[in-house]
Tab-separated table of C-alpha atoms in Angstrom:
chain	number	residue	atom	x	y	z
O	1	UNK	CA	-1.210	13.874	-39.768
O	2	UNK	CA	-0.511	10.724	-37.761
O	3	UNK	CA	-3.647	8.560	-39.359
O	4	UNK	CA	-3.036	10.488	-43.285
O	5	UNK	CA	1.402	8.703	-42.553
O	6	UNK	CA	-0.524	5.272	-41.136
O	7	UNK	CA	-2.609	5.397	-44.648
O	8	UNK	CA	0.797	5.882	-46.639
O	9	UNK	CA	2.484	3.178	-44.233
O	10	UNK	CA	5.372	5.768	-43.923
O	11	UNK	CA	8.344	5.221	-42.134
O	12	UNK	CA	9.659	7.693	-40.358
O	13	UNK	CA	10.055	10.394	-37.390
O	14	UNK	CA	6.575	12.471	-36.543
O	15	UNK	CA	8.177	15.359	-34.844
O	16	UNK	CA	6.115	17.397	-32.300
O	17	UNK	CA	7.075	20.327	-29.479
O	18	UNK	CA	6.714	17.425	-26.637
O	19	UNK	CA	7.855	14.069	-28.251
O	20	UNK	CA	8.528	12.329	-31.087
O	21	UNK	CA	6.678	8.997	-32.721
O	22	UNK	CA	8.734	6.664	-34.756
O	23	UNK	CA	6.881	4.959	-37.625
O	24	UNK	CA	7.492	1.491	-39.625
O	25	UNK	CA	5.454	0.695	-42.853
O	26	UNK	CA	2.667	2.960	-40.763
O	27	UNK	CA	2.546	1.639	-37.609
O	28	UNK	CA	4.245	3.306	-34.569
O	29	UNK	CA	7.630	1.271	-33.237
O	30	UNK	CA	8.261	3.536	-30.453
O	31	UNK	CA	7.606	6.942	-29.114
O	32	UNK	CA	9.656	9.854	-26.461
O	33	UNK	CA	9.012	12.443	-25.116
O	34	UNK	CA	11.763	14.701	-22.269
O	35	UNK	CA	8.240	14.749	-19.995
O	36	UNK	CA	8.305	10.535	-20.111
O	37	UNK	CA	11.025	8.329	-18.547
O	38	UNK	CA	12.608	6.273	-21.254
O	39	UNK	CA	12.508	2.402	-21.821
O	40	UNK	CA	16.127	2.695	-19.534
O	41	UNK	CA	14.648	4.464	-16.437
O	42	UNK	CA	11.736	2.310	-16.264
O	43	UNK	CA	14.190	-1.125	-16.239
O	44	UNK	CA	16.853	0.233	-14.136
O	45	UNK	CA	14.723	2.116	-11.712
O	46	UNK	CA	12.721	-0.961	-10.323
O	47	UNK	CA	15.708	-2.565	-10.593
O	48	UNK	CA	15.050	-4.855	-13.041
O	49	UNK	CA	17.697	-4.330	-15.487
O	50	UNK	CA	21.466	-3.309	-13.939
O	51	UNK	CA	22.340	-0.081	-15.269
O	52	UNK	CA	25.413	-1.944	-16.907
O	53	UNK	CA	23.216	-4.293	-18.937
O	54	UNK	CA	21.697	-1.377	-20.185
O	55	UNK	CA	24.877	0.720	-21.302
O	56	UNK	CA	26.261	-2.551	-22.558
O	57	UNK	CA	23.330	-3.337	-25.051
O	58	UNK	CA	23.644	0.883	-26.157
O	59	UNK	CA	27.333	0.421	-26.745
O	60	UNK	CA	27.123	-2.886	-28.379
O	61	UNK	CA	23.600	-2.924	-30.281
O	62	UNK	CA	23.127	0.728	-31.079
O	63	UNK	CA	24.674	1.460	-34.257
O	64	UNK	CA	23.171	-1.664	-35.351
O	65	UNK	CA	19.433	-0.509	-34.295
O	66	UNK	CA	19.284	-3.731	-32.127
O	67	UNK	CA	19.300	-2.893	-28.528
O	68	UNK	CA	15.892	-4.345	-27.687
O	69	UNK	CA	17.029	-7.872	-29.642
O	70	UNK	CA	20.463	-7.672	-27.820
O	71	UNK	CA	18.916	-7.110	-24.704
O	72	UNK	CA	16.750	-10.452	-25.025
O	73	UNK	CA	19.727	-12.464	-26.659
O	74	UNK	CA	22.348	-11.798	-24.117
O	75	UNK	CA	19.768	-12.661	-21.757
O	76	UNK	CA	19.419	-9.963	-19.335
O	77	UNK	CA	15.475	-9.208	-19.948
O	78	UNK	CA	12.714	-12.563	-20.966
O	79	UNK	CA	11.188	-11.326	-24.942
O	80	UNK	CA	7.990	-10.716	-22.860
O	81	UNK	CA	9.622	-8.605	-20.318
O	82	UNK	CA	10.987	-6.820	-23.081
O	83	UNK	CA	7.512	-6.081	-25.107
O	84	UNK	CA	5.807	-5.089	-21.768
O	85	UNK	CA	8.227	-2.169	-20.872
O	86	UNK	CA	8.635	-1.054	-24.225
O	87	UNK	CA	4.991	-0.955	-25.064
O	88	UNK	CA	4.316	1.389	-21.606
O	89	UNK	CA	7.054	3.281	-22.408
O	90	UNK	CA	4.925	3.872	-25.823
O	91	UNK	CA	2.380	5.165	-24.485
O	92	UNK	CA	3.438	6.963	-22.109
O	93	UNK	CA	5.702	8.880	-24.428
O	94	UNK	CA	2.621	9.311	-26.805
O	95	UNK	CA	0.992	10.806	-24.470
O	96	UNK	CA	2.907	13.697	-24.678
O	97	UNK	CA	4.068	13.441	-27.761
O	98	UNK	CA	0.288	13.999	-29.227
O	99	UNK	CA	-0.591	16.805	-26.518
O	100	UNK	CA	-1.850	20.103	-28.201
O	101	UNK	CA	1.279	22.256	-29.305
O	102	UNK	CA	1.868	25.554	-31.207
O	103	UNK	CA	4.608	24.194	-32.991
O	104	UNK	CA	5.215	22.804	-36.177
O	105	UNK	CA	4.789	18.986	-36.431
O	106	UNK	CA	7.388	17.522	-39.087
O	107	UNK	CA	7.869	14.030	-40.032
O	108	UNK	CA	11.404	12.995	-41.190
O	109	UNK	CA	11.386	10.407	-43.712
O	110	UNK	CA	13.495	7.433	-43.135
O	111	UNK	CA	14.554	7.852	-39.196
O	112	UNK	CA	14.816	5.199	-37.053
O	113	UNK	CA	15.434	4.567	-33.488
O	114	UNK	CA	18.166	2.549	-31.615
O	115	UNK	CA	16.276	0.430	-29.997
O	116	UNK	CA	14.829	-1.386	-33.028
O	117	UNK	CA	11.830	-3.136	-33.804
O	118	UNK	CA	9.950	-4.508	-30.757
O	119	UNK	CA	6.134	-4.894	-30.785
O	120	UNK	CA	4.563	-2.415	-33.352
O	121	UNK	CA	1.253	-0.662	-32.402
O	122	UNK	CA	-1.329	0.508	-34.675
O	123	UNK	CA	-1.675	4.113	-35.053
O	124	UNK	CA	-5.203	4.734	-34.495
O	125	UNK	CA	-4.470	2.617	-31.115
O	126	UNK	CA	-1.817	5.266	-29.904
O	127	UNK	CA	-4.624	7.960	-30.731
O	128	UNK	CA	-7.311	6.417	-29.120
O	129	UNK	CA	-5.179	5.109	-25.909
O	130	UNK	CA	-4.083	9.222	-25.649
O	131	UNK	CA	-7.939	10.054	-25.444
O	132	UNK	CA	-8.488	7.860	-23.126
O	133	UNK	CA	-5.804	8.834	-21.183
O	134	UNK	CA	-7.197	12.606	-21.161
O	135	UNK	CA	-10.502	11.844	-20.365
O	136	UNK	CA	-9.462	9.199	-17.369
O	137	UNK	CA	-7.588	12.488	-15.832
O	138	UNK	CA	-10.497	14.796	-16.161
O	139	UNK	CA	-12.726	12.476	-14.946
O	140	UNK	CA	-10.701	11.864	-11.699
O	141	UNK	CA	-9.994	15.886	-11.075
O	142	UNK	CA	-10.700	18.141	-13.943
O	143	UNK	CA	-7.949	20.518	-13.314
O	144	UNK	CA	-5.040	20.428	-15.852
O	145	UNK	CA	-3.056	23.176	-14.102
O	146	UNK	CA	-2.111	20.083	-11.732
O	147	UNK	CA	0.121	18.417	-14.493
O	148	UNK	CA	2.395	20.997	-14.422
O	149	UNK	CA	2.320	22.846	-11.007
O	150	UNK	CA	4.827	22.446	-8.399
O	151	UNK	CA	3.694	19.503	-6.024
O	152	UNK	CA	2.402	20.723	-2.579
O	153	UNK	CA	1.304	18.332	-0.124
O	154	UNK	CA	-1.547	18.825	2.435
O	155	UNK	CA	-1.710	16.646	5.723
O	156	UNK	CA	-4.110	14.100	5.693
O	157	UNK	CA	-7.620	15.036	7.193
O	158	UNK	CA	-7.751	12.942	10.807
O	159	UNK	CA	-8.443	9.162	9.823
O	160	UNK	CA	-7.512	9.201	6.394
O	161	UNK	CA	-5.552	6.503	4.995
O	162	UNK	CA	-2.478	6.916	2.616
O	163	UNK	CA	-1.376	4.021	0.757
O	164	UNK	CA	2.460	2.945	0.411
O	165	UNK	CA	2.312	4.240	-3.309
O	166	UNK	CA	0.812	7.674	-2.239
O	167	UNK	CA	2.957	7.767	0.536
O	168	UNK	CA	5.944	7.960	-2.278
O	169	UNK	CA	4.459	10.563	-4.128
O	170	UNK	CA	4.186	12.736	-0.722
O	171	UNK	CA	7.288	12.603	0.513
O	172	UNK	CA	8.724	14.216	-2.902
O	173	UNK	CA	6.217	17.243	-2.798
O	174	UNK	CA	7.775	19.627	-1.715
O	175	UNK	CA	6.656	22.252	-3.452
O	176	UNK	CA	9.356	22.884	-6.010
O	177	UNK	CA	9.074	18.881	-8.147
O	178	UNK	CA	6.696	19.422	-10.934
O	179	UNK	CA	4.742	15.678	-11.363
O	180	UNK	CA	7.283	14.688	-13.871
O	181	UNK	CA	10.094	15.779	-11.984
O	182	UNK	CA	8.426	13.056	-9.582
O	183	UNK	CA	8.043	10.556	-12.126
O	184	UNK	CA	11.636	10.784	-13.416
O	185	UNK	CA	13.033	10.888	-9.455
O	186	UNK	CA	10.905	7.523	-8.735
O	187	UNK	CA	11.338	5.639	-12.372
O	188	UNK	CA	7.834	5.401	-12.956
O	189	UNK	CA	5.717	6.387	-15.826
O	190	UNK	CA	4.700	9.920	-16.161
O	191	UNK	CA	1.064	9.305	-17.053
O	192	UNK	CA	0.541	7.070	-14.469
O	193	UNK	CA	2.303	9.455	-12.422
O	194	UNK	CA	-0.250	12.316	-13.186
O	195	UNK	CA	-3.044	10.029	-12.581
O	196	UNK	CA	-1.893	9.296	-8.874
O	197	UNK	CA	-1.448	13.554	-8.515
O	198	UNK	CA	-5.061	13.849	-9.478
O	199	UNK	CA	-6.347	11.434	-7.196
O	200	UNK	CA	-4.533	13.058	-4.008
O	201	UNK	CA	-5.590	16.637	-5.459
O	202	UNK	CA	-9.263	15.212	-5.350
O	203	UNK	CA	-8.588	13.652	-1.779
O	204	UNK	CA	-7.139	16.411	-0.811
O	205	UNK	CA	-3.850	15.374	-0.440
O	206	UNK	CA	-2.113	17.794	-2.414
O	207	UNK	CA	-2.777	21.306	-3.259
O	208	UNK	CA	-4.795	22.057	-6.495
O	209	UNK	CA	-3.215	25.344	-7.708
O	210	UNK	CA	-5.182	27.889	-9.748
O	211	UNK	CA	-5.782	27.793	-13.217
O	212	UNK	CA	-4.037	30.469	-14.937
O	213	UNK	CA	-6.060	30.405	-17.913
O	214	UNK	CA	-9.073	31.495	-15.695
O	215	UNK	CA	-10.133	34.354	-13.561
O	216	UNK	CA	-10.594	33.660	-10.040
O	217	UNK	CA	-14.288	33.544	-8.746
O	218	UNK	CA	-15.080	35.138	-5.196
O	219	UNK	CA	-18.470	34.122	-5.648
O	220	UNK	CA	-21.155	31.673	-7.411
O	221	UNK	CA	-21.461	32.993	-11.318
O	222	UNK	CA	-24.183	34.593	-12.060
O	223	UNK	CA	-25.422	31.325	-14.712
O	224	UNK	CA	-26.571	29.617	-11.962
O	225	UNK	CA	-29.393	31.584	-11.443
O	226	UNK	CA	-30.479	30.283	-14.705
O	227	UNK	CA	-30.650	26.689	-14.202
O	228	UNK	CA	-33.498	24.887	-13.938
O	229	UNK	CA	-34.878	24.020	-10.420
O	230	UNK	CA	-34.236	20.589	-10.767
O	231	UNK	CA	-31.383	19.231	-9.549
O	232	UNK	CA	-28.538	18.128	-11.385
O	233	UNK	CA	-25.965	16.333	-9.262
O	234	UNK	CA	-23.047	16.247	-11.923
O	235	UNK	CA	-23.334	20.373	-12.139
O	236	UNK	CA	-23.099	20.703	-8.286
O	237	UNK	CA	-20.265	18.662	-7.653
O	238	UNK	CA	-18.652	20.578	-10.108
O	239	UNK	CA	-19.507	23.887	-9.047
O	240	UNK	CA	-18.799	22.309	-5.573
O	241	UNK	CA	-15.052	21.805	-7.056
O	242	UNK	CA	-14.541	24.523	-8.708
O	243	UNK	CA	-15.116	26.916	-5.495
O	244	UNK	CA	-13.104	24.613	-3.325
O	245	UNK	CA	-10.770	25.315	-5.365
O	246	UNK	CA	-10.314	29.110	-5.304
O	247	UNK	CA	-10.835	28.723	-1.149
């Protein structure tokens, strides 16, 4: 639906169950999604952006669609400061926005957001940035039910390090903050966020909880007896996985 509303250069709101896409003349202006910290989080959390400047570009520039311009006019964020954030924030919305769903997708002709135009993106860019983003997670731990699990940490195995980033993520598992709940406490993007959960699940960092959509496997399946003697390196490791993770 997103490429057929790029070939009529609609403009619009693509409505989904996890986020919505805003389109201009077919290209997408700016995406959201209640899994993704906003544009707002990701300024004011790093500290970039006072939480006043914010509020005062809403209040002033919102009716008018212009917060993004009034935010670079009055001066509290550089154009390219502006175009950086807002494209992250993009994706990272996007992300979710495009995730599988059982919902009805709807696009309302005419919406626009209150931010206003920023840095457009090509549609098929948006789609092919979300696969990318899907297969960089499965290729780092191939276990989804890790997205949306409660975070439990594990204590480091003797001599291994734990960077000042990881070290963040850590100290919020505590077994109850799902990994957006994380992103949204630290102002980072969720994506990214996911991506650093997968890593520690693969170090072993954090807990990799079972897959509900699967049974539970005691033992080796009973395939494997059919696979060739030879080798292959790519099956083990994930066999390898897979039991690990039902230890």
């Amino acid at each position: 639906m997103l490429g057929r509303l790029a070939g009529e250069r609609a403009t619009g709101a693509l409505l989904r169950d996890h986020g919505t896409l805003y389109l201009s003349d077919g290209r997408v202006v700016h995406a959201e999604s209640p899994a993704a910290p906003g544009i707002d989080v990701l300024l004011t959390a790093g500290g970039r952006l006072p939480r006043a400047g914010w509020d005062e570009a809403v209040d002033r520039a919102g009716t008018r669609r212009e917060v993004g311009r009034f935010l670079v006019d009055s001066g509290w964020l550089h154009n390219g400061e502006l175009e950086i954030a807002h494209t992250g924030a993009l994706f990272d919305a996007a992300f979710f926005a495009l995730a599988p769903a059982s919902g009805p997708t709807r696009f309302r002709y005419g919406a626009a957001h209150w931010i206003g135009p920023v840095r457009p993106v090509t549609a098929s860019a948006v789609e092919r940035e979300t696969l990318r983003r899907r297969e960089l997670l499965d290729q780092v731990w191939p276990y989804a039910a890790v997205d949306t699990a409660p975070v439990v940490a594990r204590r480091p195995a003797p001599g291994q390090a734990v960077t000042r980033r990881q070290r963040a993520l850590l100290e919020l598992a505590d077994g109850v903050r799902t990994p957006v709940a994380i992103a949204w406490t630290l102002g980072r993007p969720a994506f990214h966020t996911l991506l650093d959960i997968r890593r520690l699940a693969a170090a072993g960092l954090v807990e990799t909880p079972d897959d509900p959509s699967s049974a539970p496997h005691a033992t080796v399946p009973s395939w494997v007896a059919t696979v060739s003697a030879a080798p292959d390196i790519a099956l083990l490791r994930r066999l390898r996985d897979a039991l690990e993770a039902t230890l």
